[in-house]
mmCIF file of C-alpha atoms in Angstrom:
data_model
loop_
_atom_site.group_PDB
_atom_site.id
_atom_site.type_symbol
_atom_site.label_atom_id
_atom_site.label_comp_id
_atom_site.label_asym_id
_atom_site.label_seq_id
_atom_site.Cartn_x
_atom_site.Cartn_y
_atom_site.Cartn_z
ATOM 1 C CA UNK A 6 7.061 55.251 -50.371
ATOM 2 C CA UNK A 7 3.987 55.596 -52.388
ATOM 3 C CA UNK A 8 3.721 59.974 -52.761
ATOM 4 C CA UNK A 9 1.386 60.715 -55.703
ATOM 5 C CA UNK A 10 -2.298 60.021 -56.348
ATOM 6 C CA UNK A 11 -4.087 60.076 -58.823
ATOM 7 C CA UNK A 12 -7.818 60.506 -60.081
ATOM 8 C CA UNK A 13 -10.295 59.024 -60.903
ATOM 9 C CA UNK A 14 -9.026 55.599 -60.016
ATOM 10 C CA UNK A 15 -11.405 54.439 -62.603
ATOM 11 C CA UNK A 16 -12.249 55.714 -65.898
ATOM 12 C CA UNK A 17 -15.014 54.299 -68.347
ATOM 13 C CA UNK A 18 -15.625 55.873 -71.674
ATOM 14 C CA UNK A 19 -16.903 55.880 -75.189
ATOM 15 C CA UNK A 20 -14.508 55.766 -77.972
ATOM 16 C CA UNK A 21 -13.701 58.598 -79.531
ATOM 17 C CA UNK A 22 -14.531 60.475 -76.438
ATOM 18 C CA UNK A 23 -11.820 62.416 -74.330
ATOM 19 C CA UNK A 24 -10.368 60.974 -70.888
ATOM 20 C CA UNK A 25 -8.145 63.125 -68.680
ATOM 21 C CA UNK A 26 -6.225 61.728 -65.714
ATOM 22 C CA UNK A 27 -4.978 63.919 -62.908
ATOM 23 C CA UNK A 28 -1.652 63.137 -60.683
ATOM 24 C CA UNK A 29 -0.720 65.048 -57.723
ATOM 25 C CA UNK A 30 2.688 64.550 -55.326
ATOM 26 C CA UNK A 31 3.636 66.002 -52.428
ATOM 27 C CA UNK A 32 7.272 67.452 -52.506
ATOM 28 C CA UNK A 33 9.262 69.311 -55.198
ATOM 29 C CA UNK A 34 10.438 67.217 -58.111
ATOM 30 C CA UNK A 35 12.613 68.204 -61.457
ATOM 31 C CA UNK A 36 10.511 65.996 -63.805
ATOM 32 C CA UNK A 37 7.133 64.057 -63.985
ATOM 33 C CA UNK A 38 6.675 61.061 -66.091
ATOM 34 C CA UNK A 39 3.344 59.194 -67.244
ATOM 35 C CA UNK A 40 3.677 55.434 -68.201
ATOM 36 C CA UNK A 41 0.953 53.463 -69.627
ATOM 37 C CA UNK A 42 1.144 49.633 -68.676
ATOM 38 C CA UNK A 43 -1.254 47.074 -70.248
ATOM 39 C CA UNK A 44 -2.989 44.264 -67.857
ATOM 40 C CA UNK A 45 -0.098 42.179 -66.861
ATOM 41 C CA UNK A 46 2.468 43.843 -69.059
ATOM 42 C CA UNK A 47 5.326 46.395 -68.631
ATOM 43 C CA UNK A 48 5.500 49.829 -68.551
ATOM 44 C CA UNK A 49 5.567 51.871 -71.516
ATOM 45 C CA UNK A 50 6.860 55.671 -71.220
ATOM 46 C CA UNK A 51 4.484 57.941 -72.843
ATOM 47 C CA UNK A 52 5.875 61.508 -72.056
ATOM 48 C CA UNK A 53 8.330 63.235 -69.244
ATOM 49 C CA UNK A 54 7.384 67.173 -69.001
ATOM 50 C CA UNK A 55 10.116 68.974 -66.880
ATOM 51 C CA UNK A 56 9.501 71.282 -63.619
ATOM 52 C CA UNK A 57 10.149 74.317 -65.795
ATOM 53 C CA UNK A 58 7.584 73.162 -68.444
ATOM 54 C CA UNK A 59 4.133 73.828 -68.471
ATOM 55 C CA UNK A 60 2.658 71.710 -71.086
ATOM 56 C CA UNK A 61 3.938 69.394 -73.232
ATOM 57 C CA UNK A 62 2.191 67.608 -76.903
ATOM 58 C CA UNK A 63 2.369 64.066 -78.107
ATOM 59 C CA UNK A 64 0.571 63.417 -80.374
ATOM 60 C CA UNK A 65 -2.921 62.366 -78.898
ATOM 61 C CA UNK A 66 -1.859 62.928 -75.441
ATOM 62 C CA UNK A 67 -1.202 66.425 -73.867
ATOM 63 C CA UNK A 68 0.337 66.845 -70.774
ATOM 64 C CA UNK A 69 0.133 69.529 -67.830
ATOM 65 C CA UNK A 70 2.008 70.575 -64.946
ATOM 66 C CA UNK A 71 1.146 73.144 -62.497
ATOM 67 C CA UNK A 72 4.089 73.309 -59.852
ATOM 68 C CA UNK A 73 2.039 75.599 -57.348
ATOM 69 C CA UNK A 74 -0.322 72.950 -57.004
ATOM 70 C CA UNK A 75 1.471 69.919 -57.223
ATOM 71 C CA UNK A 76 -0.579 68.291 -60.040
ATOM 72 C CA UNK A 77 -0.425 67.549 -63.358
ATOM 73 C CA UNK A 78 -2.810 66.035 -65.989
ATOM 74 C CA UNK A 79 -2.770 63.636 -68.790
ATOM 75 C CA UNK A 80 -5.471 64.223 -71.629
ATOM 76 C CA UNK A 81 -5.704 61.549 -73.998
ATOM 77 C CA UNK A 82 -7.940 62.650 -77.222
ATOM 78 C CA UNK A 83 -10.099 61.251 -79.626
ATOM 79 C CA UNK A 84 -9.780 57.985 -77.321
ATOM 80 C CA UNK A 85 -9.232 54.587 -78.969
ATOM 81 C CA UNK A 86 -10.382 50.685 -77.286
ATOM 82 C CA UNK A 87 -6.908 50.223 -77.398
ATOM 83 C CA UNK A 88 -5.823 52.961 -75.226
ATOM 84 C CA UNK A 89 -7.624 50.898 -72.831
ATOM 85 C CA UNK A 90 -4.749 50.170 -69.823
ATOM 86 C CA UNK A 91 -3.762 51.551 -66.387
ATOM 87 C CA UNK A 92 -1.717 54.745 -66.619
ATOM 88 C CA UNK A 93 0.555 56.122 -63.890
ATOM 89 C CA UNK A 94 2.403 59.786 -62.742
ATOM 90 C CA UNK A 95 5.765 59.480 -62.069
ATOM 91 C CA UNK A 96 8.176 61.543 -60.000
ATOM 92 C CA UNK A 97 12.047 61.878 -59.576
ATOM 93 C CA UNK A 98 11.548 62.935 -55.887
ATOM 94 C CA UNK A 99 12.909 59.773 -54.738
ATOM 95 C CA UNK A 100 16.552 61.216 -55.883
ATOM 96 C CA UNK A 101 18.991 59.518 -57.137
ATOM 97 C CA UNK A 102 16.817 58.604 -60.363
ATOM 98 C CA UNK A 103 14.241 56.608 -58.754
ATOM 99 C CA UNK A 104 11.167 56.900 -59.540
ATOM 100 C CA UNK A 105 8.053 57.229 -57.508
ATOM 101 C CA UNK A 106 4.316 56.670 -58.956
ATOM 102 C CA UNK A 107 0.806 56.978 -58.147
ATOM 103 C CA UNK A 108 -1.726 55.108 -57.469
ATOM 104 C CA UNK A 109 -2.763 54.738 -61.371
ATOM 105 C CA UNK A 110 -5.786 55.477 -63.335
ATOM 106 C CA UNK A 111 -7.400 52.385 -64.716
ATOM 107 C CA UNK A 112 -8.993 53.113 -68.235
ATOM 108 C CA UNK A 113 -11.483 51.873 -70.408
ATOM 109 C CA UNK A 114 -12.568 53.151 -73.146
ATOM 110 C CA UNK A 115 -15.416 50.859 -74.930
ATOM 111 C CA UNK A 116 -15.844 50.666 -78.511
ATOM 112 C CA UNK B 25 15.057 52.060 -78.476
ATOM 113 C CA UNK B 26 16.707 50.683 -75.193
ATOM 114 C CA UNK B 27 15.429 47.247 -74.592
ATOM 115 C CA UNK B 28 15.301 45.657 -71.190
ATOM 116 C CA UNK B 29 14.094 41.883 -70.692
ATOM 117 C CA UNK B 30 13.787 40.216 -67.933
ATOM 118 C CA UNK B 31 13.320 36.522 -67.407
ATOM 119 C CA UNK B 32 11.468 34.423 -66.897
ATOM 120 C CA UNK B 33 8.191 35.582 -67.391
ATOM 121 C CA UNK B 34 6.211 33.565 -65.784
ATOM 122 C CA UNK B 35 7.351 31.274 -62.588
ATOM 123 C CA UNK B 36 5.357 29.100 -60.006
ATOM 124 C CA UNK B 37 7.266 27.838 -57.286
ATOM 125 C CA UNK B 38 6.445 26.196 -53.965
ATOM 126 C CA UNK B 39 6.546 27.512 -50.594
ATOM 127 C CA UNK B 40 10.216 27.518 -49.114
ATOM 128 C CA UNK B 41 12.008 27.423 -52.737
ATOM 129 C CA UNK B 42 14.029 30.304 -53.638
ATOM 130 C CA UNK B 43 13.379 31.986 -57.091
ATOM 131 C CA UNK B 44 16.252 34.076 -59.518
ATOM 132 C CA UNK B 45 14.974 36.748 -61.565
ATOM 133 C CA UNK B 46 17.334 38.198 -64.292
ATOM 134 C CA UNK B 47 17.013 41.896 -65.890
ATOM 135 C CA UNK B 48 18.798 42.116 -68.235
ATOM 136 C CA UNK B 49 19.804 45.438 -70.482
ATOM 137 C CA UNK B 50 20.068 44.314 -74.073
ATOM 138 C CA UNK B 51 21.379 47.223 -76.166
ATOM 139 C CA UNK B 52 22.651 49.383 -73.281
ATOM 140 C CA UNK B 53 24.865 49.402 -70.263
ATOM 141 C CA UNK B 54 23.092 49.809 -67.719
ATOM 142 C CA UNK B 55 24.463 51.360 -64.526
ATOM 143 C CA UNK B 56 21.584 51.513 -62.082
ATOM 144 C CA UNK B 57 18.682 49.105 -62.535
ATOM 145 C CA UNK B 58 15.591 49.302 -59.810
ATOM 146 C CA UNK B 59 13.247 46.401 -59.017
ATOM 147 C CA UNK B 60 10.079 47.026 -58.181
ATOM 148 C CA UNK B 61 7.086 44.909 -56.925
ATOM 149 C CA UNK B 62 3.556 45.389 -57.919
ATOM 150 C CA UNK B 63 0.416 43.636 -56.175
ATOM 151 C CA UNK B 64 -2.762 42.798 -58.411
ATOM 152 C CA UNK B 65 -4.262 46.344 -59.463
ATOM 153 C CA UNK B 66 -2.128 48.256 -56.894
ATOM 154 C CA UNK B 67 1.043 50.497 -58.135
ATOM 155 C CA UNK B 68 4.596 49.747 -58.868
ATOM 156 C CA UNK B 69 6.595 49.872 -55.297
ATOM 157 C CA UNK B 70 10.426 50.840 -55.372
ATOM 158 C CA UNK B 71 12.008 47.415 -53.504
ATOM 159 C CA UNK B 72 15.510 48.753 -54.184
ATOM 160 C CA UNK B 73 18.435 50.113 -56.609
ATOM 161 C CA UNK B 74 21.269 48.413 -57.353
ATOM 162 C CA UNK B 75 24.302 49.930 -59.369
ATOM 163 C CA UNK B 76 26.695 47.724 -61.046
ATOM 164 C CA UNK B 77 29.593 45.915 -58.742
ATOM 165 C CA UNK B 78 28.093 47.658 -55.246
ATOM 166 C CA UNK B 79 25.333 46.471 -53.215
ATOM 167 C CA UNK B 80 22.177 47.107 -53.644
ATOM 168 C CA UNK B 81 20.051 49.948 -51.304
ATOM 169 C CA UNK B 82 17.346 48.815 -50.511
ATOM 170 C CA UNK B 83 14.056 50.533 -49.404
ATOM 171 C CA UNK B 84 12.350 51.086 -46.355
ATOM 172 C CA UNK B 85 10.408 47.648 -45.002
ATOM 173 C CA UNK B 86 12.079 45.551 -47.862
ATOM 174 C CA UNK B 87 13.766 42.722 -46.148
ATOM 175 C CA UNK B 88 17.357 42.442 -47.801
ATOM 176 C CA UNK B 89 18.189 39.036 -46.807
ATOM 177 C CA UNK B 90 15.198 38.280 -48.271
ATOM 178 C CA UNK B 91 15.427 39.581 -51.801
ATOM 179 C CA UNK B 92 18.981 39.595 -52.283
ATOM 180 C CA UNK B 93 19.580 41.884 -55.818
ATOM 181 C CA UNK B 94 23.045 41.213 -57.484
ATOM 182 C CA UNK B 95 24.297 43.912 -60.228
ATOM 183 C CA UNK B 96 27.443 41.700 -61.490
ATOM 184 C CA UNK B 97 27.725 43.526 -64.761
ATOM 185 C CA UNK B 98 26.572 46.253 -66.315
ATOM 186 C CA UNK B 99 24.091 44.601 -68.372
ATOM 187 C CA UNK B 100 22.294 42.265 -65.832
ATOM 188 C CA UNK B 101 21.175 42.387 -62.314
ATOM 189 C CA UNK B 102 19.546 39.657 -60.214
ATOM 190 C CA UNK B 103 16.731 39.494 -57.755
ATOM 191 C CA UNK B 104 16.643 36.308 -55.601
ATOM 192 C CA UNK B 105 13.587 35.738 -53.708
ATOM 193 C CA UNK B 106 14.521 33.513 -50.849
ATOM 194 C CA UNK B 107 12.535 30.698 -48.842
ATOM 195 C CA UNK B 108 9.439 32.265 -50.751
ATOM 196 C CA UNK B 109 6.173 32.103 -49.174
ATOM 197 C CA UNK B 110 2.819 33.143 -51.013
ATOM 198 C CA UNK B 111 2.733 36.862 -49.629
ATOM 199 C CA UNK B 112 5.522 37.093 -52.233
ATOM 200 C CA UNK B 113 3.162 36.398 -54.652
ATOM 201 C CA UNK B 114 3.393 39.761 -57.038
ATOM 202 C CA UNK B 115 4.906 40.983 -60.414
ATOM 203 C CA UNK B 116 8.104 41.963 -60.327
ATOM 204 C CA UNK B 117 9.501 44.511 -62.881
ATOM 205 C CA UNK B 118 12.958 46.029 -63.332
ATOM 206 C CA UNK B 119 14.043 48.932 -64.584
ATOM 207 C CA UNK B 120 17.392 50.060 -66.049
ATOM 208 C CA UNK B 121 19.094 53.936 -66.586
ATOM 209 C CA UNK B 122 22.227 54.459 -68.348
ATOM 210 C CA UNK B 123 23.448 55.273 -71.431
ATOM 211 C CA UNK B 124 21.313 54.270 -73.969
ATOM 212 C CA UNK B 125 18.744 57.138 -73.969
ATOM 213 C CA UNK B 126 21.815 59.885 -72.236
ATOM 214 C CA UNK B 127 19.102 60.816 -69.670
ATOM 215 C CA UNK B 128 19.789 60.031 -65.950
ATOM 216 C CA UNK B 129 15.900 60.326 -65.044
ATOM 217 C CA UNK B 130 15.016 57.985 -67.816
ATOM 218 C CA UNK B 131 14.233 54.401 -67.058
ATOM 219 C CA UNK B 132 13.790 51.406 -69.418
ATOM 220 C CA UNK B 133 11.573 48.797 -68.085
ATOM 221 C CA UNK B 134 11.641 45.098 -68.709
ATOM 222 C CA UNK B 135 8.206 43.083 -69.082
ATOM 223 C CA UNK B 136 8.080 42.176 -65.708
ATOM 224 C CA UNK B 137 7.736 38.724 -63.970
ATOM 225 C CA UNK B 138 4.647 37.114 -62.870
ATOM 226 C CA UNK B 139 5.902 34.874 -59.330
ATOM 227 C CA UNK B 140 3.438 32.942 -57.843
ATOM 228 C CA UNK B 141 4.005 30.950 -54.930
ATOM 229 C CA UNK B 142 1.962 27.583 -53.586
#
């Protein structure tokens, strides 16, 4: 089953600009994932921050987690036209290492 | 990296056929590998896990006699979508945990497969 959403389901922007994503899930979890995936292609794993973690760098993305709320964030700076792809939240609280994601932010970002 | 492929890419079959998918870890051993199903601009959906030489568990509302999933070896699993019919219609994508990156909450995930069914 389907536990996180995420917001907006739609982002447009300029290049260069910002865009932050937002995830939230419903039950406890040990680790949260974002994955970018490309019209059509696979997933790629951008960053895993742990329950115990707060916020976590790479590179142009920064990641958040707030365990009180249930949420995290994905902030993608200085955006590029080829960040432009769906990106989804991940959770472990499937157990046994699956995985279950959100809905997915779709994201353009116009040149 | 870990690198996961899956093949073929791309299929089109006709209603009634039956269709093999192979995932297949390439640099790893991979002892679970998940398949997932994912409708045009929707999310990924778990369909089911499989670890290597035990059957597969499957999730809740995936038929099982109708995907049958086949972990032989530690570097390939199989899903088989039987008597297909165009509601099957989706990409499927599998994803394998094991060694290579020494994380149990990691997953690699293969390029997925594009089924389409007349």
């Amino acid at each position: 089953s389907q536990q996180g959403e995420e917001d907006p389901q739609a982002l447009s922007i300029q290049e260069g600009e910002n865009a932050t994503m937002n995830c939230s899930y419903k039950t406890s979890i040990n680790n949260l994932q974002w994955y970018r995936q490309n019209s059509g292609r696979g997933l790629v794993h951008l960053i895993l921050i742990r329950s115990n973690e707060r916020e976590k760098h790479s590179g142009r993305l920064r990641v958040t987690l707030d365990t009180s709320k249930k949420s995290s964030s994905l902030l993608i700076t200085a955006s590029r036209a080829a960040d432009t792809a769906s990106y989804f939240c991940a959770t472990d609280a499937g157990g046994g290492g699956k995985l279950i994601f959100g809905q997915g932010t779709e994201l353009s970002v116009k040149p | 990296g870990a690198v996961v492929s899956q093949h073929p890419s791309r299929v089109i079959c006709k209603s009634g056929t039956s269709v093999k998918i192979e995932c297949r870890s390439l640099d790893f051993q991979a002892t679970t590998m998940f398949w997932y199903r994912q409708f045009p601009k929707q999310s990924l959906m778990l369909m089911a896990t499989s670890n290597e030489g035990s059957k597969a568990t499957y999730e809740q509302g995936v038929e099982k006699d109708k995907f049958l999933i086949n972990h032989a070896s530690l570097t390939l699993s199989t899903l088989t979508v039987t008597s297909a019919h165009p509601e099957d219609s989706s990409f499927y994508i599998c994803s394998a945990s094991g060694l290579a990156g020494g994380l149990t909450y990691e997953q690699y995930f293969g390029p997925g497969t594009r089924l389409t069914v007349t």
